[in-house]
PDB file of C-alpha atoms in Angstrom:
ATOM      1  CA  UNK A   1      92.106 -21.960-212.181  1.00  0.00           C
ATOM      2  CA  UNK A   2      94.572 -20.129-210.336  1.00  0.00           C
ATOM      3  CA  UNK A   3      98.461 -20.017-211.019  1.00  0.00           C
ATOM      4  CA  UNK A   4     101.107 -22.243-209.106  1.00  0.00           C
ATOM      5  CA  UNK A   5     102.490 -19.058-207.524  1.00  0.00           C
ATOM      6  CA  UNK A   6     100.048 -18.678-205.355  1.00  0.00           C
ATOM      7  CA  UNK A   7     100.595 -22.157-203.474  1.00  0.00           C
ATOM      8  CA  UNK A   8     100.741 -21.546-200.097  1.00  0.00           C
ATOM      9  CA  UNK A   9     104.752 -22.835-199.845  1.00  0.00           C
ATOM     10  CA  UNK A  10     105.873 -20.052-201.666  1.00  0.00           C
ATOM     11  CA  UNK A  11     104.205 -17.700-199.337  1.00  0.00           C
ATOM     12  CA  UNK A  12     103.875 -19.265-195.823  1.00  0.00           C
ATOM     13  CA  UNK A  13     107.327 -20.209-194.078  1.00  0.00           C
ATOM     14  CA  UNK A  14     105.588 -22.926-192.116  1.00  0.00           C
ATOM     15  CA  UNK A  15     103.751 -24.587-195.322  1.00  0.00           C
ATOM     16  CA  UNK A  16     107.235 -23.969-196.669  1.00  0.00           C
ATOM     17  CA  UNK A  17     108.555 -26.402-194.519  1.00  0.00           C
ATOM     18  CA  UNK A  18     106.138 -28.376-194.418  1.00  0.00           C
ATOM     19  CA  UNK A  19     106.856 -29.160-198.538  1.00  0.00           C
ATOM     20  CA  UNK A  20     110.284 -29.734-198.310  1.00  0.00           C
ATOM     21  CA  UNK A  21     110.103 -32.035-195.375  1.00  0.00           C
ATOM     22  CA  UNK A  22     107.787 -34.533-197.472  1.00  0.00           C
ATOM     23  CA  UNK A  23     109.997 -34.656-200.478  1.00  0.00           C
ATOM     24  CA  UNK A  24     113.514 -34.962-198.389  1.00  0.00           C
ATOM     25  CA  UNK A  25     111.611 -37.231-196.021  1.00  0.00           C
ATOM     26  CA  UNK A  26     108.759 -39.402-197.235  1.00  0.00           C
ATOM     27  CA  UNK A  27     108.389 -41.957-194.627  1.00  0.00           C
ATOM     28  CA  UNK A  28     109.064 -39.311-191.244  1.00  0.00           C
ATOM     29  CA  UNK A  29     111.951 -37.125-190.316  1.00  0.00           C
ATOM     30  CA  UNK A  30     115.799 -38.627-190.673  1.00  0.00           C
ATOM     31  CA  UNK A  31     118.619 -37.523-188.644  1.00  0.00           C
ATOM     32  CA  UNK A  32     121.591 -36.524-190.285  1.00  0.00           C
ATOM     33  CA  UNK A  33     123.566 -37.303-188.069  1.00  0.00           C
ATOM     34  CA  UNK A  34     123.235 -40.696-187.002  1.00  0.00           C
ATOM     35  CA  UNK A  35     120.094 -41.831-189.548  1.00  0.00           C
ATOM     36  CA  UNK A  36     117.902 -42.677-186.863  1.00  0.00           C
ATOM     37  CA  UNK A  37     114.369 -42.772-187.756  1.00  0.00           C
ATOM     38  CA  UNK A  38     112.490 -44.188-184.426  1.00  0.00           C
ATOM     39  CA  UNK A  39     113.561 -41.656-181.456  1.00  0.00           C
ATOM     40  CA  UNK A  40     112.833 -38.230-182.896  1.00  0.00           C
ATOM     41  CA  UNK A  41     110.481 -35.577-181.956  1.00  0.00           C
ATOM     42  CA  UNK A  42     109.559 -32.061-183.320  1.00  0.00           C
ATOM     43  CA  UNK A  43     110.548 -28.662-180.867  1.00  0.00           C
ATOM     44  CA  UNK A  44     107.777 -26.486-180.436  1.00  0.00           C
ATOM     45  CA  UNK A  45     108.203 -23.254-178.253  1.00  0.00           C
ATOM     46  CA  UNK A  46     108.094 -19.613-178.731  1.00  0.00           C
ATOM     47  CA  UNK A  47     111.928 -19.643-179.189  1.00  0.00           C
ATOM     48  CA  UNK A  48     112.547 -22.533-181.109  1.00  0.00           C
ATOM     49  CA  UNK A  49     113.341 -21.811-184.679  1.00  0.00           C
ATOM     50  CA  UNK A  50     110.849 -23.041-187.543  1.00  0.00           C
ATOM     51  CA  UNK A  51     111.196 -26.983-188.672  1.00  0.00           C
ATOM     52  CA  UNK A  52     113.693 -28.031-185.736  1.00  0.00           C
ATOM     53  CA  UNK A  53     113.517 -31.455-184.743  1.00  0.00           C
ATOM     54  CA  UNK A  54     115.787 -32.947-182.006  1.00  0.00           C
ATOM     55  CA  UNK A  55     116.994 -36.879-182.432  1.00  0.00           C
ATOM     56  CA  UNK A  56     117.034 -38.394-178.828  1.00  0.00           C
ATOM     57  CA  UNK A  57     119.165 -41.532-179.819  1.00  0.00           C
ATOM     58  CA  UNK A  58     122.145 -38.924-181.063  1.00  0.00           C
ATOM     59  CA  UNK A  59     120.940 -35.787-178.827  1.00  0.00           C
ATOM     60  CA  UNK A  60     121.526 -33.173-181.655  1.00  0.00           C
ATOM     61  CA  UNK A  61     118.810 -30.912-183.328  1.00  0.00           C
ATOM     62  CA  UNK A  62     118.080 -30.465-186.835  1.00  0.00           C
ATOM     63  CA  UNK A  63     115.838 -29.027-189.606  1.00  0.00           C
ATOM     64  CA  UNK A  64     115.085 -30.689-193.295  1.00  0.00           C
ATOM     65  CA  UNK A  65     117.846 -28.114-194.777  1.00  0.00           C
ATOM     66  CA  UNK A  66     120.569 -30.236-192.750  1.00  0.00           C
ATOM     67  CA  UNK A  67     122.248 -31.908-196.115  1.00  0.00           C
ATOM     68  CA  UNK A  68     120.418 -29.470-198.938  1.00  0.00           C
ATOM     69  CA  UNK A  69     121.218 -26.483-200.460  1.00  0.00           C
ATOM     70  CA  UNK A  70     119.535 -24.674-198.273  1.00  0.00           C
ATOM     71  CA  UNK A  71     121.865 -25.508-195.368  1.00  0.00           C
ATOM     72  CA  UNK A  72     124.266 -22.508-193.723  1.00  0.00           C
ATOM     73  CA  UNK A  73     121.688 -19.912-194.667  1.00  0.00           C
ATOM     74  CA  UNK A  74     119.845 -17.533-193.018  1.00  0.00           C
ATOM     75  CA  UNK A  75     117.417 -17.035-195.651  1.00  0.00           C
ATOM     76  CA  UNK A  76     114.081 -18.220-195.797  1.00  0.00           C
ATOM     77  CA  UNK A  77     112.773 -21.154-197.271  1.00  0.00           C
ATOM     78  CA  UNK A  78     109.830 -19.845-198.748  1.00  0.00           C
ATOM     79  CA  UNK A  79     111.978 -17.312-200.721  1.00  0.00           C
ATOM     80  CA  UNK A  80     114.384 -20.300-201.434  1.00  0.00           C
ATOM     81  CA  UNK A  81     111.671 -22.080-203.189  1.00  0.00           C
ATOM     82  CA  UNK A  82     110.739 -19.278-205.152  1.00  0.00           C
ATOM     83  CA  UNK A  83     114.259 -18.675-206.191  1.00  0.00           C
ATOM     84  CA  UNK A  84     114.158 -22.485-207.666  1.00  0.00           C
ATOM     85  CA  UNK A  85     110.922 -22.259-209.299  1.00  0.00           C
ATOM     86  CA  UNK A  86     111.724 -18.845-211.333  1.00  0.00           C
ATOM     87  CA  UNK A  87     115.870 -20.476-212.058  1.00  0.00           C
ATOM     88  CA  UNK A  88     113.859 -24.001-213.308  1.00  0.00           C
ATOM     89  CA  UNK A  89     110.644 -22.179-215.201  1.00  0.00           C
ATOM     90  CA  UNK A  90     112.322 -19.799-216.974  1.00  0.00           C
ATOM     91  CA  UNK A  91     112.937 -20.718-221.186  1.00  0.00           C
ATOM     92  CA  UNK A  92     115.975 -18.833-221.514  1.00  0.00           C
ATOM     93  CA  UNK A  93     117.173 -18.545-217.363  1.00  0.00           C
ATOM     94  CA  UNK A  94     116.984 -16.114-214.866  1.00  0.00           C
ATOM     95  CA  UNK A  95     119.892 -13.369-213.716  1.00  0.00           C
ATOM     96  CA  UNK A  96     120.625 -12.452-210.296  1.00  0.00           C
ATOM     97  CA  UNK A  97     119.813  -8.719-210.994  1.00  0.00           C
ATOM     98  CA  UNK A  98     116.343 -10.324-211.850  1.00  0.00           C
ATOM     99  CA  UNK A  99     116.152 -12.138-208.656  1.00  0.00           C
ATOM    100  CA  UNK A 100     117.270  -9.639-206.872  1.00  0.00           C
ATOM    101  CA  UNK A 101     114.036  -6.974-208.281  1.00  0.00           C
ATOM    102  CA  UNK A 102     111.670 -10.211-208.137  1.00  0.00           C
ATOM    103  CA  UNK A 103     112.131 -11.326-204.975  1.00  0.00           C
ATOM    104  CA  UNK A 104     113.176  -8.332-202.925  1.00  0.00           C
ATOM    105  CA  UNK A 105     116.438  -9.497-201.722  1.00  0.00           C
ATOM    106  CA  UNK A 106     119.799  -7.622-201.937  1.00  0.00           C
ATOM    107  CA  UNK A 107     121.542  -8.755-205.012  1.00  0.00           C
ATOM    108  CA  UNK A 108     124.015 -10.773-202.641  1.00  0.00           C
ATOM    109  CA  UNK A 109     121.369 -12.784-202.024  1.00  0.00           C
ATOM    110  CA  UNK A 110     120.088 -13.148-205.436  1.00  0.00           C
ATOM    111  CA  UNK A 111     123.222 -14.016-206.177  1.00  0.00           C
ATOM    112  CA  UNK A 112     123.958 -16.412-203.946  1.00  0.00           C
ATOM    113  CA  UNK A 113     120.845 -18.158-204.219  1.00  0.00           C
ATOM    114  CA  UNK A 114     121.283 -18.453-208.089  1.00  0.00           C
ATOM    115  CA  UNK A 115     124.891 -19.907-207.900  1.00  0.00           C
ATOM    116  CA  UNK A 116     123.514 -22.657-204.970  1.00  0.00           C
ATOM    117  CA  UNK A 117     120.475 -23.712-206.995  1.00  0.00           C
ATOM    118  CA  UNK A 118     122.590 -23.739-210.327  1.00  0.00           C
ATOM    119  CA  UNK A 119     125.242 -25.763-209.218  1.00  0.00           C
ATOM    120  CA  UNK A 120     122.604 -28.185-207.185  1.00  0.00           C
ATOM    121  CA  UNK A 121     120.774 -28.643-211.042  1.00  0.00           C
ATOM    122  CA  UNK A 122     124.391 -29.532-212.443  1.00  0.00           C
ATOM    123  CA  UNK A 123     123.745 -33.090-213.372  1.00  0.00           C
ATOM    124  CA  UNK A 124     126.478 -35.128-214.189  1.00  0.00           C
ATOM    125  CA  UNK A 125     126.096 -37.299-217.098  1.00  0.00           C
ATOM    126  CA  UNK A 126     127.798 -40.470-217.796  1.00  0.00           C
ATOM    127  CA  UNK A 127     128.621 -42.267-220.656  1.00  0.00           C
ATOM    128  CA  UNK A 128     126.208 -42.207-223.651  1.00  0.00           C
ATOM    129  CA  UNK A 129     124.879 -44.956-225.824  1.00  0.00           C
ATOM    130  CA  UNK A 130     124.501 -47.196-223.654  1.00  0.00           C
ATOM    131  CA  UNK A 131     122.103 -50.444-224.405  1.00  0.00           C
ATOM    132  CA  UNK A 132     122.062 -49.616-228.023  1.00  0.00           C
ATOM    133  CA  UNK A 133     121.182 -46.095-227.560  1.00  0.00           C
ATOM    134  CA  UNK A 134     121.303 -43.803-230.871  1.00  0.00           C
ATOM    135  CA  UNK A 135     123.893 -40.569-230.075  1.00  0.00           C
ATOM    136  CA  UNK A 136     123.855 -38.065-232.547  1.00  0.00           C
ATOM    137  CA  UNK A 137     127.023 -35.536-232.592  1.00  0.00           C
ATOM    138  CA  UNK A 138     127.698 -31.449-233.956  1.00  0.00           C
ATOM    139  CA  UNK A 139     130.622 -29.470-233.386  1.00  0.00           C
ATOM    140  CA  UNK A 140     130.160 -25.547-233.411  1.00  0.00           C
ATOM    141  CA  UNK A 141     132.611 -22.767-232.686  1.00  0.00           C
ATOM    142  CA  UNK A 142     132.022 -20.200-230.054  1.00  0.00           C
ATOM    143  CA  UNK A 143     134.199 -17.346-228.632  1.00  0.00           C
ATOM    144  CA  UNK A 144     137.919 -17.029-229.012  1.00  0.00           C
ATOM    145  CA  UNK A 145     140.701 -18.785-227.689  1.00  0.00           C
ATOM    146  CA  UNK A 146     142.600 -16.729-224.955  1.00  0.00           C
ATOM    147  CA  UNK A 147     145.475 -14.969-226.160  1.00  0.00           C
ATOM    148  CA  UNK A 148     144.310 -16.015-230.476  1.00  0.00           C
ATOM    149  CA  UNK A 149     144.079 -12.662-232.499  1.00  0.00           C
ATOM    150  CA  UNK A 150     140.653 -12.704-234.714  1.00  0.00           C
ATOM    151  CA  UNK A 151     141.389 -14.638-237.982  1.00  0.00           C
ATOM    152  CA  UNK A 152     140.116 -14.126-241.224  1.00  0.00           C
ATOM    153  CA  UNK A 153     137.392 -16.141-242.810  1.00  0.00           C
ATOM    154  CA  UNK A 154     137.754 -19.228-240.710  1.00  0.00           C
ATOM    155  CA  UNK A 155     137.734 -20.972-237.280  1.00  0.00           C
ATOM    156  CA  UNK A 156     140.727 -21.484-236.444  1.00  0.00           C
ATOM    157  CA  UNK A 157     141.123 -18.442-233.237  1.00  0.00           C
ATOM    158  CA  UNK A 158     137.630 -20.154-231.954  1.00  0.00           C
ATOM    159  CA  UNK A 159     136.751 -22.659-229.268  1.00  0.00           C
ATOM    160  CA  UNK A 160     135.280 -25.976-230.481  1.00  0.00           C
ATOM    161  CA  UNK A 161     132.375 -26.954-228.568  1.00  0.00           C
ATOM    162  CA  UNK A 162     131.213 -31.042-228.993  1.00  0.00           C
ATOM    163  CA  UNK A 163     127.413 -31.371-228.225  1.00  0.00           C
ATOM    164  CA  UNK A 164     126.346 -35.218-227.730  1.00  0.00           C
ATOM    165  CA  UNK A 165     122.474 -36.037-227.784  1.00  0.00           C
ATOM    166  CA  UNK A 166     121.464 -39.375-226.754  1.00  0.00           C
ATOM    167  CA  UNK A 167     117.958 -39.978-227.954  1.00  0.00           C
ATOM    168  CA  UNK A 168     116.210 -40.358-224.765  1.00  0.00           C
ATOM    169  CA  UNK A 169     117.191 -36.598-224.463  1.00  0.00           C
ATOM    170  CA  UNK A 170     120.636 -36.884-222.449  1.00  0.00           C
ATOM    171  CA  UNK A 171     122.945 -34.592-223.204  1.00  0.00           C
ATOM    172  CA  UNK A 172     126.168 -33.241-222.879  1.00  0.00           C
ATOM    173  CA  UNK A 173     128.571 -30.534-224.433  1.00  0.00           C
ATOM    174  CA  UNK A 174     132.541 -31.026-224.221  1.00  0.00           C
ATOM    175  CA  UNK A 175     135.365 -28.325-225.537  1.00  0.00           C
ATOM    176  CA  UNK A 176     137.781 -29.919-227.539  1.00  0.00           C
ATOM    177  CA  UNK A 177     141.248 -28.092-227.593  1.00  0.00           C
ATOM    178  CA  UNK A 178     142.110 -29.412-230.824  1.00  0.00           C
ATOM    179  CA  UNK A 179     139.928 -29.790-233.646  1.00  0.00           C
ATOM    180  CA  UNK A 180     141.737 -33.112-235.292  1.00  0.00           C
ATOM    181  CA  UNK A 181     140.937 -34.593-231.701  1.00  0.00           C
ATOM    182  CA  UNK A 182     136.520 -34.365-232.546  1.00  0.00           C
ATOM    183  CA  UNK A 183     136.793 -38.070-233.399  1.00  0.00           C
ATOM    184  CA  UNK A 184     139.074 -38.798-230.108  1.00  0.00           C
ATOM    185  CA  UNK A 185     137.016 -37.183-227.904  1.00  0.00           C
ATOM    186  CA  UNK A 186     133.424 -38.458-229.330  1.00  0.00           C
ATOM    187  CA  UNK A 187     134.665 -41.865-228.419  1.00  0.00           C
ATOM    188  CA  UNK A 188     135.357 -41.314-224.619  1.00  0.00           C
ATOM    189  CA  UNK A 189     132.069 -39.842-223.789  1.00  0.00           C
ATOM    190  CA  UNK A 190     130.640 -43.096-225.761  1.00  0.00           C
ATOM    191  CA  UNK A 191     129.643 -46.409-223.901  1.00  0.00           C
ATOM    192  CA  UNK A 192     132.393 -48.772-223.761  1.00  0.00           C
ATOM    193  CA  UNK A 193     129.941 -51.373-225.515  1.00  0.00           C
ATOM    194  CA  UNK A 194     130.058 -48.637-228.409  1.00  0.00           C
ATOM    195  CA  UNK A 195     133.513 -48.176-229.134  1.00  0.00           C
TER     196      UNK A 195
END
């Protein structure tokens, strides 16, 4: 048995490709531009870039990372997809400095690639509860408030953090600026069939 890392889209640019294209397009190639799906045809040639298709309804060229994360970079997307397997596998996440030594890029790079895969992960949650849904609420107090002096023996110079867990396993974390708000804020992040 040998380990996921050594699947060949992690290492070959083409098979790379090749990956991404049948997860962003299923049923063929799509043009972003004008969503045609009939009139489009892969450029091959010794100087045509890797992946480029050309739509000949619209007359533009494109590749898969047209509308991704991957677009406006010169990076490659072999590299890109091990930069989003190491960010999503890792228990406690992954720095840039890491990256940067893992994958052999500047830390620029690293960086950049972190802060595009992070924010493309950033799901947005809606309401909870919904459809009878159980919701289970903490509070907890983390760091300081800017411009509080450390107090002594309570909570008061901290931020309050609100973490919500639906039991299907959504979840979502709010800062409440004041703590006789808790109950306030628990209720707007709740189904309006809940409240």
């Amino acid at each position: 048995m040998s380990s996921y890392l050594f699947a060949p889209h992690f290492h070959d640019e083409a098979a790379a490709f090749k990956f991404v294209e049948d997860r962003v397009w299923p049923t063929g190639p799509v043009c972003p531009h004008c969503a045609c799906v009939e009139r489009i045809g892969k450029l091959e040639g010794k100087s045509t870039r890797q992946g480029v298709y050309k739509c000949y309804n619209c007359r533009k060229p494109f590749t898969v990372r047209v509308g991704t994360i991957f677009e406006d970079s010169h990076i490659a997307l072999k590299l890109w997809l091990q930069a989003i397997f190491l960010i999503a596998s890792s228990k406690k996440g992954i720095s840039s400095n890491q990256l940067h030594r893992t994958l052999g890029v500047t830390l620029k790079t690293a960086w950049f690639l972190s802060h595009r895969i992070r924010l493309a992960m950033d799901i947005q949650v809606g309401k909870l509860g919904g459809n009878g849904g159980i919701v289970e609420a903490d509070e907890t107090y983390i760091g300081r408030k800017p411009g509080m002096k450390k107090g002594r023996g309570g909570f008061g110079h901290k931020n309050t953090v609100l973490a919500l867990v639906e039991r299907n396993g959504k979840v979502k974390s709010v800062t409440v600026t004041n703590f006789s708000q808790v109950k306030k804020t628990f209720r707007q992040h709740l189904d309006a069939m809940r409240t």
